[in-house]
Coordinates of C-alpha atoms in Angstrom, one line a residue:
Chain A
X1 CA -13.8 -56.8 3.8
X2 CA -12.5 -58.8 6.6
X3 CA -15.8 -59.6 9.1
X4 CA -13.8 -58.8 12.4
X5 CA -13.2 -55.1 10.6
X6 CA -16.8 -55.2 10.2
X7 CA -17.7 -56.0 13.6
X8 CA -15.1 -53.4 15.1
X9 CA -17.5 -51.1 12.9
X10 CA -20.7 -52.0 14.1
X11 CA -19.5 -52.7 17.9
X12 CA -17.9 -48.9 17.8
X13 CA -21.8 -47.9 16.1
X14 CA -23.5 -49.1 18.9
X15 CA -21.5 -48.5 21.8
X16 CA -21.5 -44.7 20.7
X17 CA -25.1 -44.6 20.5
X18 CA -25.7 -46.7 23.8
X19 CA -23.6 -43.7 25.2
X20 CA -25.6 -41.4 23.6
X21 CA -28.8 -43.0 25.3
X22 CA -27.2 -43.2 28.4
X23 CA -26.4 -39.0 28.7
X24 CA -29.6 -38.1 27.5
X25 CA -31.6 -40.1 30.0
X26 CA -28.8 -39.0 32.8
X27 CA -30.1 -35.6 31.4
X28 CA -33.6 -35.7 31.2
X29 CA -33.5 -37.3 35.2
X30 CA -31.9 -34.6 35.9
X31 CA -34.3 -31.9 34.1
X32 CA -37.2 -33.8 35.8
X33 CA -35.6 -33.3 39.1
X34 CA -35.0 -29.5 38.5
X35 CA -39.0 -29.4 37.6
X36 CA -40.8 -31.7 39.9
X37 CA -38.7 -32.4 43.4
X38 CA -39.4 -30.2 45.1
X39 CA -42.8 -28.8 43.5
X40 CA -42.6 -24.7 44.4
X41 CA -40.0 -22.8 46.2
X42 CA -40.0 -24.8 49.2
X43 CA -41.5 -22.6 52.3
X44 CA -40.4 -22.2 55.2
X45 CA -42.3 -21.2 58.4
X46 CA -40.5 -18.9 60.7
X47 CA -39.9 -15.0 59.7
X48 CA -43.0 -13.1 58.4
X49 CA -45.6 -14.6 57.4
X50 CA -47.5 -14.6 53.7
X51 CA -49.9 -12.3 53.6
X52 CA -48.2 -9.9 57.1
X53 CA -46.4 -6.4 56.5
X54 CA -43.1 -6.9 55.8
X55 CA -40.8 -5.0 59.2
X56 CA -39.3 -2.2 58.1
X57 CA -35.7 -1.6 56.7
X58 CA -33.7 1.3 56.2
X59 CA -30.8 -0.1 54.3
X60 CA -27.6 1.3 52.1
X61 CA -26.5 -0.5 49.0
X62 CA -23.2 -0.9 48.1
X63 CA -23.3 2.1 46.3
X64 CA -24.3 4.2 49.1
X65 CA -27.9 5.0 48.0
X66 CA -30.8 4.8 50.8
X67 CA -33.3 1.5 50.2
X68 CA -36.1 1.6 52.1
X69 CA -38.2 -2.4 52.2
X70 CA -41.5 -3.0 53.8
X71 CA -43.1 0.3 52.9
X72 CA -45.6 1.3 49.9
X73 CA -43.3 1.4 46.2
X74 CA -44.6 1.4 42.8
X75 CA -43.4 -2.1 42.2
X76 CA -43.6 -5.7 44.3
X77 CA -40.0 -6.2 45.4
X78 CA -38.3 -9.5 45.1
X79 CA -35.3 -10.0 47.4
X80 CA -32.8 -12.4 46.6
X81 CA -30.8 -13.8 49.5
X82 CA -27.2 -15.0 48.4
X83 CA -23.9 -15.9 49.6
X84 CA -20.5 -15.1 47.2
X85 CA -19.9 -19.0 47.7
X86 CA -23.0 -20.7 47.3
X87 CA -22.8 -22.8 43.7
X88 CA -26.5 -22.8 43.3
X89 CA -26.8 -18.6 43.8
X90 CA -24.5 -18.5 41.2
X91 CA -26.6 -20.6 38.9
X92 CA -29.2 -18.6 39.5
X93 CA -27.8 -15.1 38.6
X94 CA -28.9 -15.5 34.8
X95 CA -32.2 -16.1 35.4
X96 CA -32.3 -13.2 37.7
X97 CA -31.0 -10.8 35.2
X98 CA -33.4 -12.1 32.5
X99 CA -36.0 -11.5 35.1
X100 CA -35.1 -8.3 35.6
X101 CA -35.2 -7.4 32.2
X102 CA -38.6 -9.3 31.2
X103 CA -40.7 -8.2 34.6
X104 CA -39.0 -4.3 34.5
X105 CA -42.3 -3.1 34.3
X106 CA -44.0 -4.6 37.4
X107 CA -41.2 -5.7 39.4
X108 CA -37.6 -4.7 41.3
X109 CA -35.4 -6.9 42.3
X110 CA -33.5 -6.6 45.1
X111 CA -29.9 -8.6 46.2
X112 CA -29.2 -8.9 49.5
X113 CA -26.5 -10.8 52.0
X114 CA -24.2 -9.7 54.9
X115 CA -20.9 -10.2 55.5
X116 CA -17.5 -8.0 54.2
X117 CA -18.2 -5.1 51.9
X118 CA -15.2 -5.7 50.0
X119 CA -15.6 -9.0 49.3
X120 CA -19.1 -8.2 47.9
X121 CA -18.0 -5.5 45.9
X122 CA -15.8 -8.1 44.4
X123 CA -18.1 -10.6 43.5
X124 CA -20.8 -8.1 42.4
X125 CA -18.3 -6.9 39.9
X126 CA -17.0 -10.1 39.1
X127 CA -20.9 -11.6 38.5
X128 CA -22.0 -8.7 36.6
X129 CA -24.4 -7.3 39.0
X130 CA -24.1 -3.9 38.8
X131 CA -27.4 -2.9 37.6
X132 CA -28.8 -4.3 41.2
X133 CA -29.1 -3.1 44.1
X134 CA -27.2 -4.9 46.8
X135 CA -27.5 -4.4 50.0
X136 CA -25.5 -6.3 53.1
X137 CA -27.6 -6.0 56.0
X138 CA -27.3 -8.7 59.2
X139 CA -30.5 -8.1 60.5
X140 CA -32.8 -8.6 57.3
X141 CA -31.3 -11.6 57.0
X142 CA -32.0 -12.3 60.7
X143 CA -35.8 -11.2 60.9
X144 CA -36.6 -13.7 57.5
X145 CA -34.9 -16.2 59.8
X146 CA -32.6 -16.8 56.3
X147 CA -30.8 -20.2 57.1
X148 CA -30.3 -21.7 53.5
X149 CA -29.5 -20.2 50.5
X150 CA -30.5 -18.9 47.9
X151 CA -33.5 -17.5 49.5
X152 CA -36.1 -15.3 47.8
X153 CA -38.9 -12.9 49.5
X154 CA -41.8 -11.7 47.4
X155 CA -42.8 -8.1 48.8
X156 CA -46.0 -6.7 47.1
X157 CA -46.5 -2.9 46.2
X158 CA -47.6 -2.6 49.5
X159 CA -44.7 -4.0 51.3
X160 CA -46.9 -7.1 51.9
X161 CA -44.8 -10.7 51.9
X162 CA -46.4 -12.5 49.2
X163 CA -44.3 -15.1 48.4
X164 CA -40.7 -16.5 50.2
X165 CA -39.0 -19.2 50.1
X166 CA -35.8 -21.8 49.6
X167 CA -35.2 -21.5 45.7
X168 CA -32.7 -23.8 43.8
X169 CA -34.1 -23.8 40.0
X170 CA -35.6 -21.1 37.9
X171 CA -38.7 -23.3 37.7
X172 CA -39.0 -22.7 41.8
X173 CA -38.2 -19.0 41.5
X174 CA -41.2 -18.4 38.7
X175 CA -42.9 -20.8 41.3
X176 CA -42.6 -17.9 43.7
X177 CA -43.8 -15.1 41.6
X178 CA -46.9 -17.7 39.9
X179 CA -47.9 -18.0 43.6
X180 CA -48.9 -14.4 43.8
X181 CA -50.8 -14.7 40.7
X182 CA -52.6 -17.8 41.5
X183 CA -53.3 -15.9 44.8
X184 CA -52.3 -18.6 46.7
X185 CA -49.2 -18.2 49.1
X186 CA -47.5 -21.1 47.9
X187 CA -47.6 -23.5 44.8
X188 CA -48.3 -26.1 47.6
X189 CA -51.3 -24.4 49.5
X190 CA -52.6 -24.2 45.6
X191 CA -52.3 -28.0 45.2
X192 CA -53.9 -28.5 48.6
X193 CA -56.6 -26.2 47.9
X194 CA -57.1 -28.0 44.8
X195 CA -56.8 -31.1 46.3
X196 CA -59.3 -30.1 49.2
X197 CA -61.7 -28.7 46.7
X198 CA -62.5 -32.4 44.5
X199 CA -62.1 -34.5 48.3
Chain B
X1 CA 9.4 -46.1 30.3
X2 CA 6.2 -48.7 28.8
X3 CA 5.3 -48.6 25.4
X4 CA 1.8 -49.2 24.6
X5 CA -0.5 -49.9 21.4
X6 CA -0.8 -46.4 19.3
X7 CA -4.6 -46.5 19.9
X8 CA -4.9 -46.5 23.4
X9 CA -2.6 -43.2 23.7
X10 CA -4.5 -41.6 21.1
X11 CA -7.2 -42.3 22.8
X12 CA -6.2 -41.3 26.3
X13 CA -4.3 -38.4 24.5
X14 CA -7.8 -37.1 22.5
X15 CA -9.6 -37.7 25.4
X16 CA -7.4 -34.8 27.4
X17 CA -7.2 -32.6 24.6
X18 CA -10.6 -32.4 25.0
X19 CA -11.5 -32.3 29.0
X20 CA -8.7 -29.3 29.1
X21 CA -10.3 -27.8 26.1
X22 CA -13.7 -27.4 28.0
X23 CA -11.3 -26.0 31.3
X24 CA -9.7 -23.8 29.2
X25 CA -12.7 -22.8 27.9
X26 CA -14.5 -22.2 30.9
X27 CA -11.6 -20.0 32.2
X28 CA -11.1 -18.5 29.3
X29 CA -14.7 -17.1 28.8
X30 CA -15.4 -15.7 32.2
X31 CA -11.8 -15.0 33.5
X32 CA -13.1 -12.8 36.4
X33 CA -16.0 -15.4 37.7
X34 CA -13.1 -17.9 37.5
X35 CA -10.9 -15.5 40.0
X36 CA -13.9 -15.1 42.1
X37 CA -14.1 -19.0 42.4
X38 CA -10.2 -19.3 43.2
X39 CA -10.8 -16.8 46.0
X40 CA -13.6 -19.3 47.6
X41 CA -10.7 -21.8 47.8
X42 CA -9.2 -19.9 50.4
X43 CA -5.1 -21.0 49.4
X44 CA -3.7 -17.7 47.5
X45 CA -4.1 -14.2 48.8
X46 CA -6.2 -12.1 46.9
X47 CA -3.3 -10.6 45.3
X48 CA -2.0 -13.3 43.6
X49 CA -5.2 -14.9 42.1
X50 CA -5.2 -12.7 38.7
X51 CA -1.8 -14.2 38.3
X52 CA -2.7 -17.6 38.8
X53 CA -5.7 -17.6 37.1
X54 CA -3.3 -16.6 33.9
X55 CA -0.7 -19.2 34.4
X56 CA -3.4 -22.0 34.9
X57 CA -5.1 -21.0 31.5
X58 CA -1.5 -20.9 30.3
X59 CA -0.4 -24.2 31.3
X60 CA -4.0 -25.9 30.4
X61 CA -3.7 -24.1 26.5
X62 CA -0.2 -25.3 26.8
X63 CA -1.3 -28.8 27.2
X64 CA -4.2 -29.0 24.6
X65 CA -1.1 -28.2 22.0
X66 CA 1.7 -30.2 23.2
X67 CA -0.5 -33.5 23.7
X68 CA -1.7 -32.9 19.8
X69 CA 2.0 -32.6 18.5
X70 CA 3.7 -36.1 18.5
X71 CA 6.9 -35.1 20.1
X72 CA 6.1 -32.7 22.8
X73 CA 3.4 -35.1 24.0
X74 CA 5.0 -37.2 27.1
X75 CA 5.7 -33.6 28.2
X76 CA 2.5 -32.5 27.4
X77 CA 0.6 -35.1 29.4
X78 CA 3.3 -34.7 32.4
X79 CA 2.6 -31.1 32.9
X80 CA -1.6 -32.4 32.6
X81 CA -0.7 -35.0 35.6
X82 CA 0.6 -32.6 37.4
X83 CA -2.0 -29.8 36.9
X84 CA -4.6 -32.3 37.7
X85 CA -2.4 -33.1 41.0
X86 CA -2.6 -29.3 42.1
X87 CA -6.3 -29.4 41.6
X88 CA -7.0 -32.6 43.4
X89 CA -4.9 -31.5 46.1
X90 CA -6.9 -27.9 46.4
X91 CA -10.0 -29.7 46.4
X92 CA -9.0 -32.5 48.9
X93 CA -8.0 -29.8 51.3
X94 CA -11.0 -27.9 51.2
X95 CA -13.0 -30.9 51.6
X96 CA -11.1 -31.8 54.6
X97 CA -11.3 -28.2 55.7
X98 CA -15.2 -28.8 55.2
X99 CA -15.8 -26.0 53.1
X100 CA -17.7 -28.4 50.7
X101 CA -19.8 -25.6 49.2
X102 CA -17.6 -23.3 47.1
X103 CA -17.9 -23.5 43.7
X104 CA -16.2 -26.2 42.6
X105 CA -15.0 -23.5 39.1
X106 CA -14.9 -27.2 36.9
X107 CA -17.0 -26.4 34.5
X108 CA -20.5 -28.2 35.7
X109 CA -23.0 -25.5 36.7
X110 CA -22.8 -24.9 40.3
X111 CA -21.3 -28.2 41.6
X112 CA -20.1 -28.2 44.9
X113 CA -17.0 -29.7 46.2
X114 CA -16.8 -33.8 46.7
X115 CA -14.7 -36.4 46.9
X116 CA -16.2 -37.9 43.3
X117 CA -14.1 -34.8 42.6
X118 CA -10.7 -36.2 43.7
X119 CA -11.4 -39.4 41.8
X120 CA -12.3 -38.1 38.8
X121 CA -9.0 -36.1 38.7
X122 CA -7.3 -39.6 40.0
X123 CA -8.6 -41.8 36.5
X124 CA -7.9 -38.8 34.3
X125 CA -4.7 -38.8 35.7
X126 CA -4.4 -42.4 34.7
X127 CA -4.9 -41.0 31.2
X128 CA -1.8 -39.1 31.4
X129 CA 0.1 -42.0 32.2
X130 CA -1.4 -44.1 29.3
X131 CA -0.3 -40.4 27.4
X132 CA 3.0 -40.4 28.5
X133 CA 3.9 -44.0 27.2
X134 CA 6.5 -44.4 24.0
X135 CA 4.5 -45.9 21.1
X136 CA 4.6 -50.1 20.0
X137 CA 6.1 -49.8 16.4
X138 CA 2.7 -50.9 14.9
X139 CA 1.4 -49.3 11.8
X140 CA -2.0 -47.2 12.0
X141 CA -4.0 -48.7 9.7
X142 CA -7.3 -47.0 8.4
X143 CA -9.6 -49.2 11.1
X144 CA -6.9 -48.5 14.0
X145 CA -7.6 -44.6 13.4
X146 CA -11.4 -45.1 13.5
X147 CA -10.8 -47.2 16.5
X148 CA -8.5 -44.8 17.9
X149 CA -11.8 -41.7 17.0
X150 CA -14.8 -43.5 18.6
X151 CA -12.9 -44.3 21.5
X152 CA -11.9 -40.4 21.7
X153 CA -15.6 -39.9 21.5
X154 CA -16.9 -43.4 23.3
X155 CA -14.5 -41.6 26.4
X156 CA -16.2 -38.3 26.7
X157 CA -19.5 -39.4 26.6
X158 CA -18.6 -41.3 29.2
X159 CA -17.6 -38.8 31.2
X160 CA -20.6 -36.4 30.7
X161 CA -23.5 -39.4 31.2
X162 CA -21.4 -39.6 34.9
X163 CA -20.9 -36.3 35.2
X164 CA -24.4 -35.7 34.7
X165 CA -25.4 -38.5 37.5
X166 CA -23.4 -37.1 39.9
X167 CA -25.1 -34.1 39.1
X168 CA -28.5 -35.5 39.7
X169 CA -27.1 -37.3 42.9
X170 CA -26.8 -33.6 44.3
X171 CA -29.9 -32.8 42.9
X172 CA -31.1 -36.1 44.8
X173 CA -29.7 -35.4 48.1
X174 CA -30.9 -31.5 48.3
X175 CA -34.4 -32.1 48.1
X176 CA -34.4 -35.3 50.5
X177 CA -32.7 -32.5 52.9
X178 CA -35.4 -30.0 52.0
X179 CA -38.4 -32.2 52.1
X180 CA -36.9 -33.6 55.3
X181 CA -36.9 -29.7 56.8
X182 CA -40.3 -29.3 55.2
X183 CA -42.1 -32.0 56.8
X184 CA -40.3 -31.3 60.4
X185 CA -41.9 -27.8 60.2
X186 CA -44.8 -28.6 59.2
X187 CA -45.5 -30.6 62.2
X188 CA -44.5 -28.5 64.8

């Protein structure tokens, strides 16, 4: 066999797998940054508080059904805050729906966002978000002082805000609902607390 | 018109068959997401978009064929440059119209709009060009074809590993932005 044939082999061999190395650590940065940076669903301070009532709202859904937040229900209430443009929201809607499916029993899920009915109506139909209820409403927006999305609010049975926040992964958006278990408002007071506690 | 080595325009050739394969895909799969995303673009009314999403599919199953048979491919890989063309230009006129985050519909999860966009439409259209060249009468031997494969695949893994960096570039930039916001209220 001619040697330059066998070095076009080997070269080819080695490049490939160099490649190969190079995606895979490309993809495990960017798994790393999905988990770690930010740590939680990042909080934000304005809008009620952890641990206040939740203001009340009388809302409609798309389909015309009454949805009343902030008051006692059977289930903690998570409301996801989206826009029909925002890339990240639409990353997230599978891990909303498998959420919905796994936490049935303890909690609802609630979608919200303001802007033209019609062009909501589209996009839920488009995203496959039937089974939700979706509700446009200005002011709920307003009063959770919503200024990035996606957003999530943790109500408890009670209508209590447990848990809210800026939410770009599914790690940050179990972040949310951990925080209630922990019993800690946010994955960060938990660290601090923990911190605080071995200082 | 040029005439380059066989291998490089399989190469550039196997490497588009395969970037509109994962398009086509992507359309193909969720059709009405892809009509959604279209929408955010703001250039068609609503009426059209069904239509267009169609043709687009169309034109990019059109292309994976005709750049795999040997005589429809200059053709082929003319109707790739300018599909590429009318997606650069959607996206450069969104991002001069600053509405940077829409869905970019490319496949990626959830990118937004950027100019890495525009340029990564600009060297794939330098494929096409390499795709559109007659062929040197040189005979494929057995090590020109396995050249002529791992450069196909060399190519493409290229492309994701960057993909995936400009990915984690995003990634990047967000949290800077949201530890920056975090830390400003925190100290007020």
């Amino acid at each position: 066999m001619d040697p330059l044939v066998v070095a076009v082999i080997v070269l080819w061999a080695i490049v490939i797998v160099l490649l190969v190395v190079v995606f895979a650590l490309a993809r495990q940065v960017g798994i790393l940054f999905e988990r770690v940076a930010p740590m939680g669903a990042l909080m934000t301070d304005a809008g009620p508080k952890i641990g206040e009532q939740s203001p009340r709202f009388d809302l409609l859904t798309l389909d015309g059904k009454p949805l009343t937040l902030g008051l006692p229900a059977p289930k903690s209430t998570l409301v996801f805050f989206l826009s029909t443009t925002c890339p990240v929201c639409k990353k997230l809607l599978p891990v909303l729906k498998s959420l919905k499916q796994a936490e049935a029993q303890k909690l609802g899920i609630v979608i919200a966002s303001d802007g033209d009915a019609l062009e909501h109506a589209e996009f839920r139909r488009a995203a496959g978000l039937a089974d939700f209820p979706y509700v446009l409403s200005r002011d709920l927006g307003m009063t959770y002082r919503i200024n990035r999305l996606p957003f999530a609010v943790l109500l408890d049975p009670q209508g209590v805000v447990r848990g809210k926040g800026l939410v770009n992964s599914r790690e940050q958006l179990e972040s949310l609902l951990n925080a209630q278990d922990l019993g800690q408002a946010t994955i960060q007071n938990w660290i601090e607390a923990e911190v605080a506690g071995r200082g | 018109m040029i005439a380059l080595h066989p291998i490089l325009v399989v190469i550039a050739a196997g490497t588009l068959v395969c970037i509109f394969a994962r398009a086509a895909m992507h359309k193909a799969t969720d059709l009405a997401m892809f009509v959604h995303t279209m929408g955010g673009y703001r250039l068609l009314p609503a009426a059209l978009l069904t239509l267009a999403a169609l043709g687009l599919l169309f034109l990019e199953v059109a292309v994976i064929l005709g750049l795999i048979v040997p005589v429809t491919r200059p053709f082929a890989a003319a109707v790739a440059l300018a599909l590429l063309a009318l997606y650069a230009a959607a996206i450069a006129i969104n991002l001069s119209r600053g509405n940077t985050h829409i869905d970019c519909g490319c496949g990626g999860a959830g990118q937004g709009l950027s100019w890495y966009l525009v340029a990564r439409n600009a060297v794939l259209g330098m494929l096409c060009l390499v795709a559109m060249a007659s062929l040197l009468p040189v005979e494929m031997t057995a090590v020109a074809w396995l050249s002529a494969a791992a450069g196909i695949l060399s190519t493409i893994l290229l492309f994701a590993g960057i993909e995936k960096l400009i990915d984690n570039w995003s990634w990047l930039q967000a949290s800077n932005r949201a530890f920056e916001q975090h830390n400003h209220e925190g100290h007020d």
